[in-house]
PDB file of C-alpha atoms in Angstrom:
ATOM      1  CA  GLN N 151      -8.493 -16.063  -3.532  1.00 83.00           C
ATOM      2  CA  VAL N 152      -7.535 -12.762  -5.140  1.00 91.00           C
ATOM      3  CA  GLN N 153      -9.304 -11.251  -8.130  1.00 95.00           C
ATOM      4  CA  LEU N 154      -7.532  -8.640 -10.228  1.00 97.00           C
ATOM      5  CA  VAL N 155      -9.082  -6.166 -12.656  1.00 97.00           C
ATOM      6  CA  GLU N 156      -6.911  -3.958 -14.857  1.00 98.00           C
ATOM      7  CA  SER N 157      -7.983  -0.666 -16.402  1.00 98.00           C
ATOM      8  CA  GLY N 158      -6.464   2.376 -18.072  1.00 98.00           C
ATOM      9  CA  GLY N 159      -5.290   0.923 -21.349  1.00 97.00           C
ATOM     10  CA  GLY N 160      -5.913   2.610 -24.662  1.00 97.00           C
ATOM     11  CA  LEU N 161      -4.426   4.134 -27.786  1.00 98.00           C
ATOM     12  CA  VAL N 162      -1.702   6.759 -27.418  1.00 98.00           C
ATOM     13  CA  GLN N 163       0.842   8.370 -29.701  1.00 98.00           C
ATOM     14  CA  ALA N 164       4.538   7.692 -29.297  1.00 98.00           C
ATOM     15  CA  GLY N 165       5.974   9.881 -26.579  1.00 98.00           C
ATOM     16  CA  GLY N 166       2.700   9.970 -24.697  1.00 98.00           C
ATOM     17  CA  SER N 167       1.732   8.626 -21.296  1.00 98.00           C
ATOM     18  CA  LEU N 168      -0.791   6.250 -19.783  1.00 98.00           C
ATOM     19  CA  ARG N 169      -1.479   5.097 -16.257  1.00 98.00           C
ATOM     20  CA  LEU N 170      -2.690   1.569 -15.733  1.00 98.00           C
ATOM     21  CA  SER N 171      -4.523   0.530 -12.600  1.00 98.00           C
ATOM     22  CA  CYS N 172      -5.123  -2.909 -11.149  1.00 98.00           C
ATOM     23  CA  ALA N 173      -7.809  -3.239  -8.486  1.00 98.00           C
ATOM     24  CA  ALA N 174      -7.611  -6.277  -6.233  1.00 96.00           C
ATOM     25  CA  SER N 175     -10.294  -7.955  -4.187  1.00 94.00           C
ATOM     26  CA  GLY N 176      -9.724  -9.413  -0.742  1.00 79.00           C
ATOM     27  CA  ARG N 177      -8.480  -8.132   2.575  1.00 72.00           C
ATOM     28  CA  THR N 178      -4.901  -9.368   2.298  1.00 90.00           C
ATOM     29  CA  PHE N 179      -3.717  -7.236  -0.617  1.00 92.00           C
ATOM     30  CA  SER N 180      -0.844  -5.884   1.475  1.00 91.00           C
ATOM     31  CA  SER N 181       0.537  -9.421   1.773  1.00 93.00           C
ATOM     32  CA  TYR N 182       1.104  -9.793  -1.955  1.00 95.00           C
ATOM     33  CA  ALA N 183       3.902  -8.714  -4.219  1.00 96.00           C
ATOM     34  CA  MET N 184       2.325  -7.215  -7.338  1.00 97.00           C
ATOM     35  CA  GLY N 185       3.749  -7.400 -10.809  1.00 98.00           C
ATOM     36  CA  TRP N 186       2.994  -6.073 -14.267  1.00 98.00           C
ATOM     37  CA  PHE N 187       3.657  -8.162 -17.354  1.00 98.00           C
ATOM     38  CA  ARG N 188       2.920  -7.639 -21.030  1.00 98.00           C
ATOM     39  CA  GLN N 189       2.392  -9.815 -24.055  1.00 98.00           C
ATOM     40  CA  ALA N 190       2.603  -8.675 -27.653  1.00 97.00           C
ATOM     41  CA  PRO N 191       1.111 -10.728 -30.512  1.00 93.00           C
ATOM     42  CA  GLY N 192       3.271 -13.730 -31.290  1.00 95.00           C
ATOM     43  CA  LYS N 193       5.549 -13.146 -28.305  1.00 97.00           C
ATOM     44  CA  GLU N 194       5.879 -14.638 -24.867  1.00 97.00           C
ATOM     45  CA  ARG N 195       4.614 -12.872 -21.793  1.00 97.00           C
ATOM     46  CA  GLU N 196       7.388 -10.695 -20.400  1.00 98.00           C
ATOM     47  CA  PHE N 197       8.109  -9.064 -17.085  1.00 98.00           C
ATOM     48  CA  VAL N 198       7.666  -5.296 -16.855  1.00 98.00           C
ATOM     49  CA  ALA N 199       7.806  -4.290 -13.184  1.00 98.00           C
ATOM     50  CA  VAL N 200       7.155  -5.528  -9.668  1.00 98.00           C
ATOM     51  CA  VAL N 201       6.549  -3.902  -6.285  1.00 97.00           C
ATOM     52  CA  SER N 202       6.988  -5.658  -2.967  1.00 96.00           C
ATOM     53  CA  ALA N 203       4.083  -6.286  -0.613  1.00 94.00           C
ATOM     54  CA  THR N 204       4.951  -3.281   1.539  1.00 91.00           C
ATOM     55  CA  GLY N 205       5.707  -1.039  -1.428  1.00 90.00           C
ATOM     56  CA  GLY N 206       9.234  -0.469  -0.212  1.00 92.00           C
ATOM     57  CA  SER N 207      11.019  -2.173  -3.087  1.00 96.00           C
ATOM     58  CA  THR N 208      10.576  -2.195  -6.842  1.00 97.00           C
ATOM     59  CA  ASN N 209      12.248  -3.788  -9.839  1.00 97.00           C
ATOM     60  CA  TYR N 210      11.964  -3.079 -13.553  1.00 98.00           C
ATOM     61  CA  ALA N 211      12.767  -4.650 -16.878  1.00 98.00           C
ATOM     62  CA  ASN N 212      15.652  -2.865 -18.568  1.00 98.00           C
ATOM     63  CA  SER N 213      13.419  -1.955 -21.494  1.00 97.00           C
ATOM     64  CA  VAL N 214      11.171   0.226 -19.308  1.00 98.00           C
ATOM     65  CA  LYS N 215      13.563   1.457 -16.642  1.00 98.00           C
ATOM     66  CA  GLY N 216      13.440   5.238 -16.374  1.00 97.00           C
ATOM     67  CA  ARG N 217      10.153   5.451 -18.296  1.00 98.00           C
ATOM     68  CA  PHE N 218       7.706   3.358 -16.212  1.00 98.00           C
ATOM     69  CA  THR N 219       6.951   3.612 -12.504  1.00 98.00           C
ATOM     70  CA  ILE N 220       5.131   1.002 -10.455  1.00 98.00           C
ATOM     71  CA  SER N 221       3.418   1.964  -7.216  1.00 98.00           C
ATOM     72  CA  ARG N 222       0.713   0.688  -4.922  1.00 97.00           C
ATOM     73  CA  ASP N 223      -1.876   2.025  -2.518  1.00 96.00           C
ATOM     74  CA  ASN N 224      -2.632  -0.689   0.017  1.00 93.00           C
ATOM     75  CA  ALA N 225      -5.509   1.336   1.468  1.00 94.00           C
ATOM     76  CA  LYS N 226      -7.217   1.191  -1.935  1.00 95.00           C
ATOM     77  CA  ASN N 227      -6.118  -2.353  -2.850  1.00 96.00           C
ATOM     78  CA  THR N 228      -4.695  -0.964  -6.075  1.00 97.00           C
ATOM     79  CA  VAL N 229      -1.410  -1.142  -7.943  1.00 98.00           C
ATOM     80  CA  TYR N 230      -0.485   1.332 -10.663  1.00 98.00           C
ATOM     81  CA  LEU N 231       1.836   1.458 -13.632  1.00 98.00           C
ATOM     82  CA  GLN N 232       2.674   4.952 -14.816  1.00 98.00           C
ATOM     83  CA  MET N 233       4.023   4.731 -18.360  1.00 98.00           C
ATOM     84  CA  ASN N 234       5.797   7.731 -19.855  1.00 98.00           C
ATOM     85  CA  SER N 235       7.686   8.264 -23.122  1.00 98.00           C
ATOM     86  CA  LEU N 236       5.787   5.406 -24.686  1.00 98.00           C
ATOM     87  CA  LYS N 237       7.163   3.713 -27.775  1.00 98.00           C
ATOM     88  CA  PRO N 238       5.486   1.552 -30.432  1.00 97.00           C
ATOM     89  CA  ASP N 239       7.413  -1.410 -28.993  1.00 97.00           C
ATOM     90  CA  ASP N 240       5.421  -0.991 -25.769  1.00 98.00           C
ATOM     91  CA  THR N 241       2.269  -2.081 -27.614  1.00 98.00           C
ATOM     92  CA  ALA N 242       0.904  -5.183 -25.872  1.00 98.00           C
ATOM     93  CA  VAL N 243      -1.746  -6.531 -23.562  1.00 98.00           C
ATOM     94  CA  TYR N 244      -0.703  -5.605 -20.030  1.00 98.00           C
ATOM     95  CA  TYR N 245      -1.477  -7.926 -17.134  1.00 98.00           C
ATOM     96  CA  CYS N 246      -1.173  -7.469 -13.419  1.00 98.00           C
ATOM     97  CA  ALA N 247      -0.380 -10.435 -11.207  1.00 98.00           C
ATOM     98  CA  ALA N 248      -0.149 -11.230  -7.501  1.00 96.00           C
ATOM     99  CA  ARG N 249       2.225 -13.471  -5.580  1.00 95.00           C
ATOM    100  CA  TYR N 250       1.872 -14.102  -1.865  1.00 93.00           C
ATOM    101  CA  TRP N 251       4.581 -12.366   0.078  1.00 82.00           C
ATOM    102  CA  THR N 252       7.573 -13.228  -2.151  1.00 77.00           C
ATOM    103  CA  SER N 253       9.795 -10.177  -2.438  1.00 85.00           C
ATOM    104  CA  LEU N 254      10.245  -9.287  -6.115  1.00 94.00           C
ATOM    105  CA  PRO N 255       9.316 -12.159  -8.428  1.00 94.00           C
ATOM    106  CA  ARG N 256      10.094 -11.623 -12.124  1.00 96.00           C
ATOM    107  CA  GLU N 257       8.920 -14.853 -13.727  1.00 96.00           C
ATOM    108  CA  PRO N 258       5.290 -15.506 -14.752  1.00 96.00           C
ATOM    109  CA  HIS N 259       5.274 -18.970 -13.160  1.00 96.00           C
ATOM    110  CA  GLU N 260       6.013 -17.427  -9.767  1.00 95.00           C
ATOM    111  CA  TYR N 261       2.655 -15.673  -9.643  1.00 96.00           C
ATOM    112  CA  ASP N 262      -0.533 -17.093  -8.196  1.00 94.00           C
ATOM    113  CA  TYR N 263      -3.226 -14.788  -9.606  1.00 96.00           C
ATOM    114  CA  TRP N 264      -3.685 -12.888 -12.858  1.00 97.00           C
ATOM    115  CA  GLY N 265      -5.983 -10.245 -14.219  1.00 97.00           C
ATOM    116  CA  GLN N 266      -7.661 -10.400 -17.612  1.00 97.00           C
ATOM    117  CA  GLY N 267      -5.388  -7.801 -19.196  1.00 98.00           C
ATOM    118  CA  THR N 268      -5.783  -4.368 -20.751  1.00 98.00           C
ATOM    119  CA  GLN N 269      -4.674  -3.400 -24.252  1.00 98.00           C
ATOM    120  CA  VAL N 270      -2.079  -0.678 -24.740  1.00 98.00           C
ATOM    121  CA  THR N 271      -1.450   0.491 -28.296  1.00 98.00           C
ATOM    122  CA  VAL N 272       1.232   3.051 -29.110  1.00 98.00           C
ATOM    123  CA  SER N 273       1.100   4.563 -32.573  1.00 97.00           C
ATOM    124  CA  SER N 274       4.160   5.946 -34.323  1.00 94.00           C
TER     125      SER N 274
END
């Protein structure tokens, strides 16, 4: 069992930055690929970024490539999402998710565990 708790969301002006964190429980964090997803009102949950279990590989949605950076610290059981050059379209609830060992999953159904989400609002 893995429990995930996101933090770091908030209100920011367009062009600003935020860093989201996701703290995981359990001693096997380094065995899980970790992903970030987001869901805006009235829209489906969409993939944002994923980092492999070892941290050696990452993958991003085209809409955030070059602006967002995913990273992890396995010693702290934490995954991060650094978000720069934020746009109003980035407004959503952001969720982190964990999938045992699979390299770089991009689909929500591939993930085993989810956090409760953190709201990010970007004003224009």
